[in-house]
Amino acid sequence: GAGVSQSPRYKVAKRGQDVALRCDPISGHVSLFWYQQALGQGPEFLTYFQNEAQLDKSGLPSDRFFAERPEGSVSTLKIQRTQQEDSAVYLCASSSKGTGDGYTFGSGTRLTVV
Amino acid sequence: GENVEQHPSTLSVQEGDSAVIKCTYSDSASNYFPWYKQELGKGPQLIIDIRSNVGEKKDQRIAVTLNKTAKHFSLHITETQPEDSAVYFCAASPGTYKYIFGTGTRLKVLA
């Protein structure tokens, strides 16, 4: 596609619910990244995929966070047993290169946990 | 690990004036420095970037300078326009896939 597409745009979850956030990267982009952006802050790295391989998950805050990219294109970020501190915008980015040069970000999913 | 500080947090300028945003980084291994513009409700958009083997780069009204010795880099916007109003983020990358972002500068261009 023309850009990185994320869905849903907005998600309200009750505390304790599981959520799944979807990212459609630019077609053919090898690298895919997830970032978390708290209100008024810069994005913070969560995880990185090269094709279907998750090469770095060091930024995932806890074992309640899980990401996958089974066929090397679409990726899903899953958060189990959501908590209030999970409220943030979750940004997906992709890049045609193996490194992160020139990421293209999606518009993000705003998650609010109530 | 890398730490990026960004100043100021807010900046108001009159239309037509210049705006300067400054960032410092801590990891001397960082060699790629992108700048992103984020409008309300949208994802960050890459506006310019610079590599550590270059001291300055310009693209129309936007320029970025890098001082490796002092570990700081700056974004310069000349002849500001109302559509330049947004939040701007600097970032540093140690030559890998990971970016470390600053905390952002909210720029307001007053008509």
PDB file of C-alpha atoms in Angstrom:
ATOM      1  CA  GLY A   1       0.000   0.000   0.000  1.00  0.00           C
ATOM      2  CA  ALA A   2       0.901   3.667  -0.125  1.00  0.00           C
ATOM      3  CA  GLY A   3       1.639   3.943   3.568  1.00  0.00           C
ATOM      4  CA  VAL A   4       1.698   2.066   6.856  1.00  0.00           C
ATOM      5  CA  SER A   5      -1.831   1.251   7.924  1.00  0.00           C
ATOM      6  CA  GLN A   6      -2.818   0.597  11.533  1.00  0.00           C
ATOM      7  CA  SER A   7      -6.108  -0.573  12.956  1.00  0.00           C
ATOM      8  CA  PRO A   8      -8.080   0.182  14.939  1.00  0.00           C
ATOM      9  CA  ARG A   9      -7.367   3.914  15.196  1.00  0.00           C
ATOM     10  CA  TYR A  10      -8.866   4.013  18.675  1.00  0.00           C
ATOM     11  CA  LYS A  11      -9.411   1.262  21.218  1.00  0.00           C
ATOM     12  CA  VAL A  12     -10.998   1.498  24.643  1.00  0.00           C
ATOM     13  CA  ALA A  13     -10.439  -1.530  26.841  1.00  0.00           C
ATOM     14  CA  LYS A  14     -11.570  -2.323  30.344  1.00  0.00           C
ATOM     15  CA  ARG A  15      -8.773  -3.164  32.736  1.00  0.00           C
ATOM     16  CA  GLY A  16      -7.969  -6.845  32.445  1.00  0.00           C
ATOM     17  CA  GLN A  17      -9.132  -7.235  28.834  1.00  0.00           C
ATOM     18  CA  ASP A  18      -6.881  -8.491  26.061  1.00  0.00           C
ATOM     19  CA  VAL A  19      -6.342  -6.337  22.968  1.00  0.00           C
ATOM     20  CA  ALA A  20      -4.828  -6.910  19.529  1.00  0.00           C
ATOM     21  CA  LEU A  21      -3.450  -4.088  17.410  1.00  0.00           C
ATOM     22  CA  ARG A  22      -2.791  -4.596  13.715  1.00  0.00           C
ATOM     23  CA  CYS A  23      -0.133  -3.130  11.433  1.00  0.00           C
ATOM     24  CA  ASP A  24      -0.007  -3.358   7.628  1.00  0.00           C
ATOM     25  CA  PRO A  25       3.452  -2.171   6.552  1.00  0.00           C
ATOM     26  CA  ILE A  26       4.352  -0.764   3.169  1.00  0.00           C
ATOM     27  CA  SER A  27       4.406  -3.614   0.677  1.00  0.00           C
ATOM     28  CA  GLY A  28       7.830  -5.198   0.379  1.00  0.00           C
ATOM     29  CA  HIS A  29       9.280  -3.524   3.464  1.00  0.00           C
ATOM     30  CA  VAL A  30      11.623  -5.906   5.224  1.00  0.00           C
ATOM     31  CA  SER A  31      11.809  -4.204   8.594  1.00  0.00           C
ATOM     32  CA  LEU A  32       8.912  -3.551  10.940  1.00  0.00           C
ATOM     33  CA  PHE A  33       9.000  -1.768  14.282  1.00  0.00           C
ATOM     34  CA  TRP A  34       6.578  -1.119  17.121  1.00  0.00           C
ATOM     35  CA  TYR A  35       6.914   1.936  19.333  1.00  0.00           C
ATOM     36  CA  GLN A  36       4.885   3.139  22.309  1.00  0.00           C
ATOM     37  CA  GLN A  37       4.178   6.858  22.695  1.00  0.00           C
ATOM     38  CA  ALA A  38       2.870   8.095  26.040  1.00  0.00           C
ATOM     39  CA  LEU A  39       1.027  11.405  26.144  1.00  0.00           C
ATOM     40  CA  GLY A  40       3.441  14.307  25.663  1.00  0.00           C
ATOM     41  CA  GLN A  41       6.448  12.068  25.155  1.00  0.00           C
ATOM     42  CA  GLY A  42       8.567  10.802  22.295  1.00  0.00           C
ATOM     43  CA  PRO A  43       8.062   7.303  20.913  1.00  0.00           C
ATOM     44  CA  GLU A  44       9.835   4.476  22.766  1.00  0.00           C
ATOM     45  CA  PHE A  45      11.049   1.314  21.065  1.00  0.00           C
ATOM     46  CA  LEU A  46       9.170  -1.908  21.770  1.00  0.00           C
ATOM     47  CA  THR A  47      10.229  -4.503  19.215  1.00  0.00           C
ATOM     48  CA  TYR A  48      11.763  -5.111  15.764  1.00  0.00           C
ATOM     49  CA  PHE A  49      11.090  -7.658  13.028  1.00  0.00           C
ATOM     50  CA  GLN A  50      13.144  -8.441   9.964  1.00  0.00           C
ATOM     51  CA  ASN A  51      10.756 -10.332   7.719  1.00  0.00           C
ATOM     52  CA  GLU A  52       9.084 -12.852  10.040  1.00  0.00           C
ATOM     53  CA  ALA A  53      11.935 -12.992  12.544  1.00  0.00           C
ATOM     54  CA  GLN A  54      11.594 -11.000  15.755  1.00  0.00           C
ATOM     55  CA  LEU A  55      15.184  -9.873  16.220  1.00  0.00           C
ATOM     56  CA  ASP A  56      14.717  -7.611  19.224  1.00  0.00           C
ATOM     57  CA  LYS A  57      11.963  -7.508  21.822  1.00  0.00           C
ATOM     58  CA  SER A  58      13.968  -5.768  24.512  1.00  0.00           C
ATOM     59  CA  GLY A  59      11.552  -2.830  24.727  1.00  0.00           C
ATOM     60  CA  LEU A  60       8.427  -4.820  25.548  1.00  0.00           C
ATOM     61  CA  PRO A  61       7.449  -3.637  29.063  1.00  0.00           C
ATOM     62  CA  SER A  62       6.335  -7.002  30.404  1.00  0.00           C
ATOM     63  CA  ASP A  63       5.422 -10.531  29.395  1.00  0.00           C
ATOM     64  CA  ARG A  64       1.857  -9.309  28.886  1.00  0.00           C
ATOM     65  CA  PHE A  65       3.064  -7.798  25.599  1.00  0.00           C
ATOM     66  CA  PHE A  66       3.519 -10.079  22.612  1.00  0.00           C
ATOM     67  CA  ALA A  67       4.150  -9.293  18.939  1.00  0.00           C
ATOM     68  CA  GLU A  68       4.167 -11.472  15.855  1.00  0.00           C
ATOM     69  CA  ARG A  69       4.652 -11.204  12.117  1.00  0.00           C
ATOM     70  CA  PRO A  70       4.094 -14.791  10.939  1.00  0.00           C
ATOM     71  CA  GLU A  71       4.321 -14.272   7.167  1.00  0.00           C
ATOM     72  CA  GLY A  72       6.700 -11.362   7.117  1.00  0.00           C
ATOM     73  CA  SER A  73       4.099  -8.749   6.238  1.00  0.00           C
ATOM     74  CA  VAL A  74       1.197  -7.924   8.615  1.00  0.00           C
ATOM     75  CA  SER A  75       2.108  -7.690  12.288  1.00  0.00           C
ATOM     76  CA  THR A  76      -0.020  -7.868  15.418  1.00  0.00           C
ATOM     77  CA  LEU A  77       0.826  -6.463  18.831  1.00  0.00           C
ATOM     78  CA  LYS A  78      -1.123  -8.189  21.569  1.00  0.00           C
ATOM     79  CA  ILE A  79      -1.486  -6.960  25.114  1.00  0.00           C
ATOM     80  CA  GLN A  80      -2.949  -9.336  27.672  1.00  0.00           C
ATOM     81  CA  ARG A  81      -4.717  -8.318  30.879  1.00  0.00           C
ATOM     82  CA  THR A  82      -4.467  -4.607  30.051  1.00  0.00           C
ATOM     83  CA  GLN A  83      -3.635  -2.154  32.824  1.00  0.00           C
ATOM     84  CA  GLN A  84      -4.072   1.611  33.047  1.00  0.00           C
ATOM     85  CA  GLU A  85      -0.383   2.230  32.465  1.00  0.00           C
ATOM     86  CA  ASP A  86      -0.725   0.576  29.052  1.00  0.00           C
ATOM     87  CA  SER A  87      -2.743   3.588  27.840  1.00  0.00           C
ATOM     88  CA  ALA A  88      -0.701   5.159  25.041  1.00  0.00           C
ATOM     89  CA  VAL A  89      -0.471   5.489  21.277  1.00  0.00           C
ATOM     90  CA  TYR A  90       1.083   2.424  19.687  1.00  0.00           C
ATOM     91  CA  LEU A  91       2.970   3.265  16.523  1.00  0.00           C
ATOM     92  CA  CYS A  92       4.070   0.872  13.834  1.00  0.00           C
ATOM     93  CA  ALA A  93       6.818   1.756  11.348  1.00  0.00           C
ATOM     94  CA  SER A  94       8.387  -0.019   8.413  1.00  0.00           C
ATOM     95  CA  SER A  95      11.559   0.341   6.367  1.00  0.00           C
ATOM     96  CA  SER A  96      12.830  -1.143   3.137  1.00  0.00           C
ATOM     97  CA  LYS A  97      16.276  -1.591   4.599  1.00  0.00           C
ATOM     98  CA  GLY A  98      17.659  -3.994   7.145  1.00  0.00           C
ATOM     99  CA  THR A  99      18.539  -1.068   9.351  1.00  0.00           C
ATOM    100  CA  GLY A 100      16.164   1.579  10.566  1.00  0.00           C
ATOM    101  CA  ASP A 101      17.190   4.335   8.175  1.00  0.00           C
ATOM    102  CA  GLY A 102      14.175   6.282   7.053  1.00  0.00           C
ATOM    103  CA  TYR A 103      11.320   4.682   8.949  1.00  0.00           C
ATOM    104  CA  THR A 104       7.785   5.399   7.730  1.00  0.00           C
ATOM    105  CA  PHE A 105       5.332   5.504  10.615  1.00  0.00           C
ATOM    106  CA  GLY A 106       1.643   4.725  10.607  1.00  0.00           C
ATOM    107  CA  SER A 107      -0.906   6.971  12.307  1.00  0.00           C
ATOM    108  CA  GLY A 108      -0.975   4.767  15.376  1.00  0.00           C
ATOM    109  CA  THR A 109      -3.591   3.148  17.571  1.00  0.00           C
ATOM    110  CA  ARG A 110      -4.631   5.131  20.626  1.00  0.00           C
ATOM    111  CA  LEU A 111      -5.310   2.659  23.434  1.00  0.00           C
ATOM    112  CA  THR A 112      -7.207   3.841  26.486  1.00  0.00           C
ATOM    113  CA  VAL A 113      -7.574   1.427  29.391  1.00  0.00           C
ATOM    114  CA  VAL A 114     -10.415   2.299  31.772  1.00  0.00           C
TER     115      VAL A 114
ATOM    116  CA  GLY B   1      22.480   3.337  26.555  1.00  0.00           C
ATOM    117  CA  GLU B   2      21.696   6.365  24.444  1.00  0.00           C
ATOM    118  CA  ASN B   3      19.905   9.357  25.958  1.00  0.00           C
ATOM    119  CA  VAL B   4      18.546  12.245  23.872  1.00  0.00           C
ATOM    120  CA  GLU B   5      17.589  15.599  25.363  1.00  0.00           C
ATOM    121  CA  GLN B   6      15.565  18.144  23.387  1.00  0.00           C
ATOM    122  CA  HIS B   7      14.960  21.852  23.976  1.00  0.00           C
ATOM    123  CA  PRO B   8      12.821  23.853  24.126  1.00  0.00           C
ATOM    124  CA  SER B   9       9.654  21.929  24.936  1.00  0.00           C
ATOM    125  CA  THR B  10       7.510  24.696  23.438  1.00  0.00           C
ATOM    126  CA  LEU B  11       8.392  27.408  20.940  1.00  0.00           C
ATOM    127  CA  SER B  12       6.246  30.222  19.587  1.00  0.00           C
ATOM    128  CA  VAL B  13       7.414  32.315  16.636  1.00  0.00           C
ATOM    129  CA  GLN B  14       5.848  34.895  14.392  1.00  0.00           C
ATOM    130  CA  GLU B  15       5.102  33.818  10.844  1.00  0.00           C
ATOM    131  CA  GLY B  16       8.162  34.478   8.687  1.00  0.00           C
ATOM    132  CA  ASP B  17      10.623  34.234  11.566  1.00  0.00           C
ATOM    133  CA  SER B  18      13.081  31.371  12.071  1.00  0.00           C
ATOM    134  CA  ALA B  19      12.763  28.541  14.574  1.00  0.00           C
ATOM    135  CA  VAL B  20      15.615  26.527  16.089  1.00  0.00           C
ATOM    136  CA  ILE B  21      15.283  23.289  18.048  1.00  0.00           C
ATOM    137  CA  LYS B  22      18.291  21.735  19.761  1.00  0.00           C
ATOM    138  CA  CYS B  23      19.105  18.176  20.801  1.00  0.00           C
ATOM    139  CA  THR B  24      21.997  16.546  22.606  1.00  0.00           C
ATOM    140  CA  TYR B  25      22.887  12.868  22.687  1.00  0.00           C
ATOM    141  CA  SER B  26      25.104  10.802  24.938  1.00  0.00           C
ATOM    142  CA  ASP B  27      26.318   7.807  22.919  1.00  0.00           C
ATOM    143  CA  SER B  28      29.298   8.620  20.704  1.00  0.00           C
ATOM    144  CA  ALA B  29      28.437   5.521  18.626  1.00  0.00           C
ATOM    145  CA  SER B  30      25.285   7.225  17.318  1.00  0.00           C
ATOM    146  CA  ASN B  31      25.705   8.026  13.648  1.00  0.00           C
ATOM    147  CA  TYR B  32      22.240   8.704  12.242  1.00  0.00           C
ATOM    148  CA  PHE B  33      20.003  11.585  13.334  1.00  0.00           C
ATOM    149  CA  PRO B  34      16.493  11.906  11.882  1.00  0.00           C
ATOM    150  CA  TRP B  35      13.959  14.635  12.605  1.00  0.00           C
ATOM    151  CA  TYR B  36      10.242  13.925  12.618  1.00  0.00           C
ATOM    152  CA  LYS B  37       7.206  16.203  12.466  1.00  0.00           C
ATOM    153  CA  GLN B  38       4.040  14.993  14.152  1.00  0.00           C
ATOM    154  CA  GLU B  39       0.693  16.653  13.568  1.00  0.00           C
ATOM    155  CA  LEU B  40      -2.289  16.088  15.820  1.00  0.00           C
ATOM    156  CA  GLY B  41      -3.709  12.616  15.439  1.00  0.00           C
ATOM    157  CA  LYS B  42      -1.055  11.506  12.972  1.00  0.00           C
ATOM    158  CA  GLY B  43       2.093   9.456  13.099  1.00  0.00           C
ATOM    159  CA  PRO B  44       5.549  11.060  12.981  1.00  0.00           C
ATOM    160  CA  GLN B  45       6.700  12.045   9.491  1.00  0.00           C
ATOM    161  CA  LEU B  46      10.386  12.129   8.549  1.00  0.00           C
ATOM    162  CA  ILE B  47      11.321  15.647   7.417  1.00  0.00           C
ATOM    163  CA  ILE B  48      15.117  15.540   7.274  1.00  0.00           C
ATOM    164  CA  ASP B  49      17.999  13.401   8.490  1.00  0.00           C
ATOM    165  CA  ILE B  50      21.760  13.637   8.798  1.00  0.00           C
ATOM    166  CA  ARG B  51      24.594  11.172   9.168  1.00  0.00           C
ATOM    167  CA  SER B  52      27.649  11.642  11.337  1.00  0.00           C
ATOM    168  CA  ASN B  53      29.996  12.114   8.378  1.00  0.00           C
ATOM    169  CA  VAL B  54      28.165  15.311   7.409  1.00  0.00           C
ATOM    170  CA  GLY B  55      28.087  18.588   9.345  1.00  0.00           C
ATOM    171  CA  GLU B  56      25.083  20.223   7.732  1.00  0.00           C
ATOM    172  CA  LYS B  57      22.227  19.334   5.413  1.00  0.00           C
ATOM    173  CA  LYS B  58      19.603  21.584   3.896  1.00  0.00           C
ATOM    174  CA  ASP B  59      16.270  20.968   2.185  1.00  0.00           C
ATOM    175  CA  GLN B  60      14.455  24.134   1.140  1.00  0.00           C
ATOM    176  CA  ARG B  61      13.424  25.951   4.359  1.00  0.00           C
ATOM    177  CA  ILE B  62      14.704  23.194   6.651  1.00  0.00           C
ATOM    178  CA  ALA B  63      18.308  22.584   7.685  1.00  0.00           C
ATOM    179  CA  VAL B  64      20.005  20.368  10.230  1.00  0.00           C
ATOM    180  CA  THR B  65      23.458  20.845  11.732  1.00  0.00           C
ATOM    181  CA  LEU B  66      25.529  18.298  13.632  1.00  0.00           C
ATOM    182  CA  ASN B  67      28.438  18.835  16.008  1.00  0.00           C
ATOM    183  CA  LYS B  68      29.900  15.394  16.758  1.00  0.00           C
ATOM    184  CA  THR B  69      32.467  16.701  19.210  1.00  0.00           C
ATOM    185  CA  ALA B  70      29.855  18.366  21.372  1.00  0.00           C
ATOM    186  CA  LYS B  71      27.287  15.651  20.661  1.00  0.00           C
ATOM    187  CA  HIS B  72      24.549  18.028  19.650  1.00  0.00           C
ATOM    188  CA  PHE B  73      22.428  18.616  16.594  1.00  0.00           C
ATOM    189  CA  SER B  74      19.875  21.246  15.681  1.00  0.00           C
ATOM    190  CA  LEU B  75      16.904  21.778  13.386  1.00  0.00           C
ATOM    191  CA  HIS B  76      16.513  25.166  11.720  1.00  0.00           C
ATOM    192  CA  ILE B  77      13.297  26.226  10.010  1.00  0.00           C
ATOM    193  CA  THR B  78      13.407  29.526   8.123  1.00  0.00           C
ATOM    194  CA  GLU B  79      10.505  31.664   6.907  1.00  0.00           C
ATOM    195  CA  THR B  80       8.073  29.785   9.133  1.00  0.00           C
ATOM    196  CA  GLN B  81       4.495  29.308   7.990  1.00  0.00           C
ATOM    197  CA  PRO B  82       1.339  28.404   9.944  1.00  0.00           C
ATOM    198  CA  GLU B  83       1.469  24.878   8.492  1.00  0.00           C
ATOM    199  CA  ASP B  84       4.815  24.361  10.228  1.00  0.00           C
ATOM    200  CA  SER B  85       2.926  24.272  13.549  1.00  0.00           C
ATOM    201  CA  ALA B  86       3.330  20.752  14.946  1.00  0.00           C
ATOM    202  CA  VAL B  87       5.394  18.731  17.417  1.00  0.00           C
ATOM    203  CA  TYR B  88       8.949  18.052  16.274  1.00  0.00           C
ATOM    204  CA  PHE B  89      11.045  15.122  17.519  1.00  0.00           C
ATOM    205  CA  CYS B  90      14.752  14.548  17.138  1.00  0.00           C
ATOM    206  CA  ALA B  91      16.185  11.050  17.360  1.00  0.00           C
ATOM    207  CA  ALA B  92      19.560   9.338  17.462  1.00  0.00           C
ATOM    208  CA  SER B  93      20.486   5.884  16.248  1.00  0.00           C
ATOM    209  CA  PRO B  94      23.754   4.002  16.903  1.00  0.00           C
ATOM    210  CA  GLY B  95      23.822   2.676  13.356  1.00  0.00           C
ATOM    211  CA  THR B  96      21.265   0.001  14.039  1.00  0.00           C
ATOM    212  CA  TYR B  97      17.517  -0.239  13.666  1.00  0.00           C
ATOM    213  CA  LYS B  98      16.642   1.392  16.983  1.00  0.00           C
ATOM    214  CA  TYR B  99      15.889   5.095  17.382  1.00  0.00           C
ATOM    215  CA  ILE B 100      16.064   6.952  20.683  1.00  0.00           C
ATOM    216  CA  PHE B 101      13.712   9.932  20.528  1.00  0.00           C
ATOM    217  CA  GLY B 102      13.792  13.245  22.335  1.00  0.00           C
ATOM    218  CA  THR B 103      10.764  14.439  24.273  1.00  0.00           C
ATOM    219  CA  GLY B 104       9.500  16.737  21.517  1.00  0.00           C
ATOM    220  CA  THR B 105       9.109  20.454  20.827  1.00  0.00           C
ATOM    221  CA  ARG B 106       5.681  21.945  20.248  1.00  0.00           C
ATOM    222  CA  LEU B 107       6.125  24.675  17.638  1.00  0.00           C
ATOM    223  CA  LYS B 108       3.447  27.311  17.211  1.00  0.00           C
ATOM    224  CA  VAL B 109       3.691  29.697  14.293  1.00  0.00           C
ATOM    225  CA  LEU B 110       1.594  32.782  14.965  1.00  0.00           C
ATOM    226  CA  ALA B 111      -0.037  34.414  11.954  1.00  0.00           C
TER     227      ALA B 111
END
